[in-house]
Tab-separated table of C-alpha atoms in Angstrom:
chain	number	residue	atom	x	y	z
A	23	MET	CA	61.212	-173.258	-135.926
A	24	ASP	CA	61.384	-170.859	-132.976
A	25	HIS	CA	63.185	-167.621	-133.715
A	26	TYR	CA	62.333	-165.324	-130.816
A	27	ARG	CA	65.409	-163.928	-129.104
A	28	PRO	CA	65.007	-162.990	-125.400
A	29	LEU	CA	65.922	-159.336	-125.791
A	30	GLY	CA	62.775	-157.678	-124.416
A	31	ALA	CA	63.836	-157.253	-120.790
A	32	PHE	CA	67.289	-156.177	-121.948
A	33	ARG	CA	65.785	-153.497	-124.190
A	34	LEU	CA	63.682	-152.224	-121.297
A	35	LEU	CA	66.797	-152.113	-119.103
A	36	LEU	CA	68.501	-149.903	-121.693
A	37	ALA	CA	65.494	-147.574	-121.774
A	38	MET	CA	65.442	-147.391	-117.968
A	39	LEU	CA	69.115	-146.386	-117.977
A	40	VAL	CA	68.157	-143.444	-120.202
A	41	VAL	CA	65.312	-142.533	-117.828
A	42	ILE	CA	67.631	-142.783	-114.817
A	43	GLN	CA	70.180	-140.494	-116.444
A	44	HIS	CA	67.629	-137.816	-117.311
A	45	TYR	CA	65.764	-137.883	-113.992
A	46	GLY	CA	68.785	-138.682	-111.866
A	47	THR	CA	70.709	-135.658	-113.113
A	48	THR	CA	67.863	-133.114	-112.961
A	49	VAL	CA	65.201	-133.768	-110.306
A	50	ALA	CA	66.971	-136.369	-108.108
A	51	PRO	CA	68.327	-135.607	-104.622
A	52	PRO	CA	71.244	-133.132	-104.920
A	53	ALA	CA	73.718	-135.632	-103.493
A	54	LEU	CA	72.883	-138.109	-106.272
A	55	VAL	CA	73.277	-135.747	-109.225
A	56	PRO	CA	77.096	-135.326	-109.217
A	57	GLU	CA	77.492	-139.098	-108.857
A	58	LEU	CA	75.287	-139.951	-111.846
A	59	LEU	CA	76.204	-137.078	-114.159
A	60	PRO	CA	79.733	-138.217	-115.180
A	61	LEU	CA	78.619	-141.831	-115.724
A	62	GLU	CA	76.178	-140.960	-118.540
A	63	VAL	CA	74.543	-144.392	-118.220
A	64	GLY	CA	71.742	-143.377	-120.575
A	65	SER	CA	74.114	-142.148	-123.273
A	66	VAL	CA	75.977	-145.471	-123.157
A	67	ALA	CA	72.637	-147.315	-123.302
A	68	VAL	CA	71.694	-145.433	-126.479
A	69	LEU	CA	74.908	-146.634	-128.146
A	70	ILE	CA	73.959	-150.216	-127.257
A	71	PHE	CA	70.514	-149.516	-128.713
A	72	PHE	CA	72.269	-148.744	-131.995
A	73	VAL	CA	74.105	-152.087	-131.878
A	74	LEU	CA	70.855	-153.875	-131.042
A	75	SER	CA	69.099	-152.099	-133.881
A	76	GLY	CA	71.740	-153.262	-136.342
A	77	PHE	CA	71.244	-156.852	-135.178
A	78	VAL	CA	67.445	-156.724	-135.350
A	79	ILE	CA	67.427	-155.048	-138.767
A	80	ALA	CA	69.821	-157.663	-140.132
A	81	GLU	CA	67.483	-160.399	-138.934
A	82	ALA	CA	64.442	-158.636	-140.389
A	83	VAL	CA	66.129	-158.230	-143.771
A	84	ASP	CA	67.316	-161.836	-143.666
A	85	ARG	CA	63.896	-163.236	-142.874
A	86	SER	CA	61.518	-160.958	-144.712
A	87	TYR	CA	62.780	-157.918	-146.626
A	88	ALA	CA	65.684	-159.106	-148.805
A	89	GLU	CA	63.688	-158.429	-151.991
A	90	LYS	CA	61.187	-155.925	-150.574
A	91	PRO	CA	62.952	-152.600	-149.932
A	92	LEU	CA	59.736	-150.567	-150.023
A	93	ALA	CA	58.062	-152.891	-147.525
A	94	PHE	CA	61.117	-152.569	-145.290
A	95	LEU	CA	61.009	-148.766	-145.312
A	96	ALA	CA	57.216	-148.697	-144.846
A	97	ASN	CA	57.433	-151.032	-141.881
A	98	ARG	CA	60.186	-148.978	-140.264
A	99	LEU	CA	58.112	-145.818	-140.664
A	100	LEU	CA	55.097	-147.582	-139.162
A	101	ARG	CA	57.260	-148.700	-136.269
A	102	ILE	CA	58.627	-145.214	-135.624
A	103	MET	CA	56.153	-142.544	-136.680
A	104	PRO	CA	52.821	-143.273	-134.892
A	105	VAL	CA	54.424	-143.381	-131.436
A	106	PHE	CA	56.645	-140.424	-132.284
A	107	VAL	CA	53.724	-138.258	-133.467
A	108	LEU	CA	51.606	-139.144	-130.424
A	109	CYS	CA	54.434	-138.518	-127.934
A	110	THR	CA	55.391	-135.227	-129.593
A	111	THR	CA	51.769	-134.110	-129.362
A	112	LEU	CA	51.584	-135.107	-125.697
A	113	SER	CA	54.791	-133.220	-124.993
A	114	ILE	CA	53.469	-130.070	-126.669
A	115	VAL	CA	50.318	-130.316	-124.525
A	116	ALA	CA	52.419	-130.791	-121.371
A	117	HIS	CA	54.562	-127.770	-122.249
A	118	TYR	CA	51.459	-125.668	-122.871
A	119	LEU	CA	49.799	-126.702	-119.613
A	120	VAL	CA	52.935	-125.693	-117.727
A	121	PHE	CA	52.832	-122.353	-119.547
A	122	LEU	CA	49.128	-121.816	-118.749
A	123	SER	CA	49.750	-122.583	-115.083
A	124	GLY	CA	52.182	-119.692	-114.898
A	125	LEU	CA	55.171	-121.922	-114.186
A	126	PRO	CA	58.436	-121.478	-116.106
A	127	ILE	CA	59.205	-123.879	-118.929
A	128	VAL	CA	62.564	-125.405	-118.059
A	129	GLY	CA	64.290	-127.607	-120.633
A	130	VAL	CA	67.128	-130.064	-120.192
A	131	LEU	CA	69.524	-127.687	-121.967
A	132	PRO	CA	71.173	-124.825	-120.040
A	133	THR	CA	68.970	-122.234	-121.801
A	134	THR	CA	65.314	-122.394	-122.841
A	135	PRO	CA	63.736	-120.109	-125.480
A	136	ALA	CA	60.827	-117.793	-124.710
A	137	PRO	CA	57.286	-119.282	-124.911
A	138	GLU	CA	56.522	-117.437	-128.140
A	139	VAL	CA	59.473	-119.238	-129.745
A	140	ILE	CA	58.620	-122.616	-128.207
A	141	PHE	CA	55.015	-122.530	-129.420
A	142	SER	CA	55.683	-120.898	-132.773
A	143	THR	CA	54.324	-122.624	-135.867
A	144	LYS	CA	57.822	-123.001	-137.229
A	145	ASN	CA	59.108	-124.764	-134.096
A	146	ILE	CA	56.094	-127.098	-133.901
A	147	ILE	CA	56.452	-128.113	-137.557
A	148	ALA	CA	60.194	-128.564	-137.093
A	149	ASN	CA	59.596	-130.932	-134.179
A	150	PHE	CA	57.259	-133.144	-136.195
A	151	VAL	CA	59.789	-133.523	-139.039
A	152	ALA	CA	62.840	-133.662	-136.761
A	153	VAL	CA	63.001	-137.438	-137.021
A	154	LEU	CA	63.168	-137.469	-140.813
A	155	PRO	CA	66.551	-136.777	-142.396
A	156	PRO	CA	67.151	-134.610	-144.375
A	157	LEU	CA	63.958	-132.662	-143.542
A	158	ASN	CA	65.348	-131.874	-140.106
A	159	ASP	CA	68.117	-129.878	-141.823
A	160	VAL	CA	65.624	-127.951	-143.952
A	161	ILE	CA	63.654	-126.653	-140.967
A	162	GLU	CA	65.528	-126.710	-137.646
A	163	SER	CA	63.753	-126.600	-134.299
A	164	ASP	CA	64.438	-123.904	-131.711
A	165	HIS	CA	63.281	-126.115	-128.834
A	166	ASN	CA	62.950	-129.902	-128.838
A	167	PHE	CA	59.752	-131.098	-127.202
A	168	LEU	CA	61.418	-134.517	-127.084
A	169	PRO	CA	65.124	-133.955	-126.312
A	170	VAL	CA	65.944	-137.595	-127.128
A	171	ILE	CA	65.016	-137.133	-130.773
A	172	TRP	CA	68.658	-137.070	-131.925
A	173	ALA	CA	68.963	-140.832	-131.375
A	174	LEU	CA	65.773	-141.512	-133.304
A	175	ARG	CA	67.036	-139.385	-136.175
A	176	THR	CA	70.247	-141.437	-136.180
A	177	GLU	CA	68.161	-144.622	-136.359
A	178	MET	CA	66.207	-143.267	-139.308
A	179	LEU	CA	69.417	-142.428	-141.143
A	180	PHE	CA	70.539	-146.037	-140.686
A	181	TYR	CA	67.175	-147.313	-141.971
A	182	LEU	CA	67.554	-145.139	-145.058
A	183	CYS	CA	71.022	-146.587	-145.678
A	184	VAL	CA	69.642	-150.136	-145.441
A	185	PHE	CA	66.727	-149.221	-147.724
A	186	LEU	CA	69.036	-147.764	-150.375
A	187	SER	CA	71.315	-150.793	-150.094
A	188	LEU	CA	68.363	-153.147	-150.651
A	189	LEU	CA	67.135	-151.037	-153.554
A	190	VAL	CA	70.514	-151.000	-155.285
A	191	THR	CA	70.997	-154.700	-154.610
A	192	ARG	CA	67.693	-155.548	-156.234
A	193	ARG	CA	68.448	-153.455	-159.322
A	194	LEU	CA	72.002	-154.719	-159.618
A	195	ALA	CA	70.878	-158.318	-159.188
A	196	GLY	CA	68.468	-157.879	-162.079
A	197	VAL	CA	71.167	-156.412	-164.331
A	198	LEU	CA	73.607	-159.231	-163.578
A	199	ALA	CA	71.016	-162.008	-163.745
A	200	ALA	CA	71.610	-162.622	-167.440
A	201	LYS	CA	75.289	-163.201	-166.722
A	202	ARG	CA	74.495	-165.626	-163.878
A	203	ARG	CA	76.325	-163.359	-161.480
A	204	ARG	CA	73.551	-162.475	-159.040
A	205	LYS	CA	75.778	-163.634	-156.198
A	206	ASP	CA	78.180	-160.835	-157.088
A	207	ALA	CA	75.394	-158.257	-156.823
A	208	TYR	CA	74.686	-159.017	-153.180
A	209	LEU	CA	78.334	-159.196	-152.213
A	210	ILE	CA	79.274	-155.999	-154.038
A	211	THR	CA	76.462	-153.894	-152.603
A	212	LEU	CA	77.026	-155.238	-149.081
A	213	LEU	CA	80.705	-154.328	-149.221
A	214	ALA	CA	79.990	-150.967	-150.851
A	215	CYS	CA	77.378	-150.049	-148.243
A	216	TYR	CA	79.515	-150.850	-145.243
A	217	GLY	CA	82.724	-149.655	-146.807
A	218	THR	CA	81.098	-146.280	-147.445
A	219	GLY	CA	79.648	-146.263	-143.932
A	220	MET	CA	83.000	-147.001	-142.322
A	221	ALA	CA	84.669	-144.306	-144.404
A	222	ALA	CA	81.976	-141.830	-143.287
A	223	ALA	CA	82.517	-142.870	-139.655
A	224	VAL	CA	86.271	-142.292	-139.938
A	225	ALA	CA	85.603	-138.895	-141.502
A	226	ALA	CA	83.169	-138.014	-138.686
A	227	VAL	CA	85.703	-138.935	-135.992
A	228	ALA	CA	88.311	-136.811	-137.779
A	229	GLY	CA	85.874	-133.883	-137.969
A	230	TRP	CA	85.503	-134.004	-141.751
A	231	ALA	CA	81.885	-135.188	-141.789
A	232	PRO	CA	78.747	-134.570	-139.679
A	233	PRO	CA	79.047	-136.267	-136.248
A	234	ILE	CA	75.933	-138.361	-136.901
A	235	PHE	CA	77.933	-140.597	-139.266
A	236	GLY	CA	80.261	-141.517	-136.419
A	237	PHE	CA	77.564	-143.826	-135.025
A	238	PHE	CA	77.545	-146.066	-138.106
A	239	PRO	CA	79.992	-148.657	-136.643
A	240	TYR	CA	77.563	-149.398	-133.791
A	241	PHE	CA	74.831	-150.397	-136.246
A	242	ALA	CA	77.399	-152.223	-138.378
A	243	GLY	CA	78.595	-154.152	-135.323
A	244	GLY	CA	75.086	-155.429	-134.628
A	245	TYR	CA	74.583	-156.272	-138.285
A	246	ALA	CA	77.886	-158.164	-138.372
A	247	LEU	CA	77.053	-160.023	-135.147
A	248	TYR	CA	73.910	-161.386	-136.751
A	249	LEU	CA	75.824	-162.432	-139.867
A	250	CYS	CA	78.294	-164.276	-137.608
A	251	TYR	CA	75.448	-166.193	-135.974
A	252	ARG	CA	74.126	-167.045	-139.460
A	253	GLY	CA	77.524	-168.348	-140.546
A	254	VAL	CA	78.096	-165.875	-143.385
A	255	ALA	CA	81.671	-166.001	-144.681
A	256	GLY	CA	83.766	-162.984	-143.750
A	257	ALA	CA	81.334	-161.837	-141.055
A	258	ALA	CA	83.907	-162.243	-138.260
A	259	ALA	CA	86.330	-159.874	-139.993
A	260	PHE	CA	83.487	-157.420	-140.603
A	261	LEU	CA	82.555	-157.635	-136.901
A	262	ALA	CA	86.137	-157.032	-135.795
A	263	ALA	CA	86.438	-153.983	-138.041
A	264	SER	CA	83.117	-152.598	-136.756
A	265	LEU	CA	84.010	-153.080	-133.092
A	266	GLY	CA	87.411	-151.531	-133.695
A	267	MET	CA	85.729	-148.424	-135.081
A	268	VAL	CA	83.294	-148.443	-132.140
A	269	LEU	CA	86.243	-148.191	-129.749
A	270	VAL	CA	87.832	-145.465	-131.872
A	271	HIS	CA	84.603	-143.456	-131.857
A	272	PHE	CA	83.891	-144.001	-128.158
A	273	THR	CA	87.381	-143.050	-127.006
A	274	SER	CA	87.383	-139.995	-129.289
A	275	LEU	CA	84.513	-138.365	-127.380
A	276	ALA	CA	85.535	-135.208	-125.539
A	277	PRO	CA	86.605	-135.914	-121.932
A	278	VAL	CA	84.678	-132.814	-120.838
A	279	HIS	CA	81.006	-132.568	-121.821
A	280	PRO	CA	80.774	-129.785	-124.443
A	281	VAL	CA	77.444	-128.420	-123.131
A	282	TYR	CA	77.365	-128.989	-119.374
A	283	GLY	CA	81.101	-128.857	-118.659
A	284	TYR	CA	81.457	-131.861	-116.338
A	285	VAL	CA	84.300	-134.365	-116.666
A	286	ARG	CA	83.130	-137.675	-118.070
A	287	ALA	CA	83.945	-140.889	-116.207
A	288	GLN	CA	85.422	-142.455	-119.319
A	289	GLN	CA	86.730	-145.722	-117.865
A	290	PRO	CA	83.471	-146.654	-116.044
A	291	GLN	CA	81.567	-145.729	-119.212
A	292	LEU	CA	83.782	-147.990	-121.331
A	293	ALA	CA	83.341	-150.827	-118.818
A	294	LEU	CA	79.559	-150.376	-118.980
A	295	LEU	CA	79.644	-150.294	-122.791
A	296	ILE	CA	81.615	-153.560	-122.976
A	297	THR	CA	79.433	-155.252	-120.336
A	298	LEU	CA	76.195	-154.333	-122.090
A	299	MET	CA	77.598	-155.339	-125.478
A	300	LEU	CA	78.650	-158.756	-124.190
A	301	THR	CA	75.236	-159.204	-122.564
A	302	LEU	CA	73.578	-158.398	-125.876
A	303	ALA	CA	75.807	-160.874	-127.712
A	304	VAL	CA	74.932	-163.666	-125.249
A	305	LEU	CA	71.179	-163.002	-125.229
A	306	ALA	CA	71.023	-162.659	-129.016
A	307	ALA	CA	72.604	-166.106	-129.417
A	308	PHE	CA	69.529	-167.799	-127.923
A	309	ARG	CA	66.403	-168.645	-129.909
A	310	MET	CA	63.267	-169.792	-128.167
A	311	ARG	CA	59.500	-169.823	-128.242
A	312	THR	CA	57.942	-166.421	-127.804
A	313	SER	CA	57.884	-165.307	-124.184
A	314	ARG	CA	54.847	-163.087	-123.615
A	315	THR	CA	56.457	-161.539	-120.559
A	316	ASP	CA	59.750	-160.761	-122.265
A	317	ARG	CA	58.063	-159.516	-125.419
A	318	GLY	CA	55.674	-157.364	-123.352
A	319	LEU	CA	58.595	-155.747	-121.561
A	320	GLY	CA	60.295	-155.139	-124.885
A	321	ASP	CA	57.139	-153.520	-126.314
A	322	LEU	CA	57.343	-150.846	-123.599
A	323	THR	CA	60.861	-149.831	-124.592
A	324	TYR	CA	60.294	-147.467	-127.497
A	325	PRO	CA	57.261	-145.685	-125.970
A	326	LEU	CA	59.134	-145.338	-122.658
A	327	TYR	CA	62.118	-143.831	-124.415
A	328	LEU	CA	59.913	-141.187	-126.049
A	329	VAL	CA	57.429	-140.423	-123.253
A	330	HIS	CA	59.782	-140.075	-120.297
A	331	PRO	CA	60.712	-136.426	-121.098
A	332	ILE	CA	57.017	-135.479	-120.778
A	333	PRO	CA	56.621	-135.874	-116.970
A	334	LEU	CA	60.083	-134.342	-116.686
A	335	VAL	CA	58.755	-131.066	-118.155
A	336	VAL	CA	56.286	-130.807	-115.275
A	337	LEU	CA	58.813	-131.788	-112.598
A	338	LEU	CA	61.459	-129.346	-113.861
A	339	ALA	CA	58.910	-126.547	-113.455
A	340	ARG	CA	58.270	-127.561	-109.816
A	341	PRO	CA	61.511	-127.421	-107.795
A	342	ASP	CA	59.523	-128.208	-104.644
A	343	PHE	CA	59.030	-131.739	-105.985
A	344	HIS	CA	62.723	-132.348	-106.626
A	345	GLY	CA	64.354	-135.115	-104.627
A	346	TRP	CA	63.380	-138.730	-104.134
A	347	ILE	CA	59.713	-137.861	-104.709
A	348	GLY	CA	60.457	-136.389	-108.120
A	349	LEU	CA	62.782	-139.224	-109.105
A	350	ILE	CA	60.372	-142.014	-108.146
A	351	ALA	CA	57.235	-140.224	-109.347
A	352	GLY	CA	58.844	-139.330	-112.676
A	353	CYS	CA	60.008	-142.886	-113.388
A	354	ALA	CA	56.625	-144.325	-112.365
A	355	ALA	CA	54.685	-141.800	-114.471
A	356	SER	CA	56.915	-142.533	-117.473
A	357	LEU	CA	56.254	-146.270	-117.224
A	358	LEU	CA	52.515	-145.679	-116.831
A	359	VAL	CA	52.242	-143.381	-119.847
A	360	ALA	CA	54.400	-145.773	-121.898
A	361	ALA	CA	52.045	-148.638	-121.030
A	362	VAL	CA	49.014	-146.572	-122.091
A	363	VAL	CA	50.649	-145.558	-125.388
A	364	THR	CA	51.622	-149.174	-126.071
A	365	GLY	CA	48.100	-150.401	-125.350
A	366	LEU	CA	46.553	-147.779	-127.604
A	367	LEU	CA	48.805	-148.056	-130.636
A	368	ASP	CA	50.340	-151.528	-130.728
A	369	PRO	CA	47.232	-153.554	-131.667
A	370	LEU	CA	46.319	-151.320	-134.609
A	371	VAL	CA	49.823	-150.574	-135.862
A	372	GLY	CA	50.857	-154.203	-135.382
A	373	ARG	CA	48.125	-155.426	-137.717
A	374	ILE	CA	49.067	-152.875	-140.365
A	375	ARG	CA	52.743	-153.830	-140.106
A	376	GLU	CA	51.877	-157.499	-140.588
A	377	ARG	CA	50.006	-156.631	-143.787
A	378	VAL	CA	52.900	-154.542	-145.083
A	379	ARG	CA	55.337	-157.300	-144.184
A	380	GLY	CA	53.157	-159.792	-146.024
A	381	GLY	CA	52.196	-162.029	-143.114
A	382	PRO	CA	54.487	-163.944	-140.792
A	383	ILE	CA	58.228	-163.410	-141.000
A	384	HIS	CA	59.989	-165.641	-143.539
A	385	ARG	CA	63.586	-166.460	-142.883
A	386	VAL	CA	65.951	-165.969	-145.800
A	387	ASP	CA	69.236	-167.852	-145.856
A	388	PHE	CA	71.933	-165.271	-146.587
A	389	ALA	CA	74.077	-167.837	-148.359
A	390	SER	CA	71.176	-168.787	-150.642
A	391	ALA	CA	70.314	-165.146	-151.221
A	392	PHE	CA	73.870	-164.375	-152.264
A	393	ALA	CA	73.909	-167.404	-154.554
A	394	THR	CA	70.482	-167.034	-156.162
A	395	GLY	CA	69.274	-163.531	-155.482
A	396	ARG	CA	65.912	-164.872	-154.325
A	397	ALA	CA	64.224	-164.718	-150.935
A	398	GLY	CA	62.795	-167.824	-149.322
A	399	GLY	CA	62.810	-169.881	-146.180
A	400	THR	CA	60.687	-171.167	-143.363
A	401	VAL	CA	57.763	-169.450	-141.674
A	402	SER	CA	58.277	-168.180	-138.161
A	403	LYS	CA	55.509	-167.415	-135.666
A	404	SER	CA	57.475	-164.750	-133.813
A	405	ASP	CA	60.223	-162.214	-134.309
A	406	ASN	CA	62.061	-159.312	-132.697
A	407	ASP	CA	61.309	-156.811	-135.482
């Protein structure tokens, strides 16, 4: 069977929206900045990334990791950490070269710490653990070498929730096996996981919990969308509840940006959010043979997301390059560095991930898993994991 979903180009589009926001509001022609700033196209794209991540993780669990929580967590770390460590290192080098050249280090935030703070041992260590909750709370960074790290940290928190859910499910299934109630184990833990997540999201919107939990409904919406496509009973109601909380969270965001002080274009942002979400839902419904072109474009997405702040450090230090030259050169340099990082890491990391996964993806029927507590299914030659 062919299980590849044509999401690669769409993922790259989302990453390019992030790049456009960051370059278009800093080094672009002055007339373009006030037009792009209120739209926050990159911020909206990140929210769609969360929905997409929920969908992809649901498929990965369904087809390979239902009974392998440790393999799931290991594969997620292999997917995230090598590129993250390399890009963080490259960003530190870029910052230091700017410092050695005598140019000022200018960050994306309104204020930037002194060089001795930026290059302190504490700040460097904090940046390398910033992606790993709760370590990021133990040692906080004074300057982010990769300003986009907050979204990656949110992803990792979601992965940890899925890992714990799989772990509890496996243990609970074993306890209930003697009573022939393994089906109950999967249903109970699924409801408990998402019920707790939704409660945390409500608390975050109300200001009673850390804001990071407010993003849970986006992941849950993607997860529920996949369950709908797999025909799991009750998935439509779960999807409706998730999307309802997405709207609550999105419309609860402050109309004025809390850091930069501009007024957000809330209605255009909501229209973009809905358009991108519908596009994702349509594309995710298709299954086809692997498209090398689409998959290649998708492989650039994560490296592009992490590397694009690196050329920006250099351009922010050189106001004479601001304008169309800076905008075009920055986007082109980001794509080039992303392609190099992908070419260097993907072959090696991909082989390791296949070994951790245990070979090709195996699809697991959710209905069978709920009924028997066992993973099984057909072998697939391709996947979106």
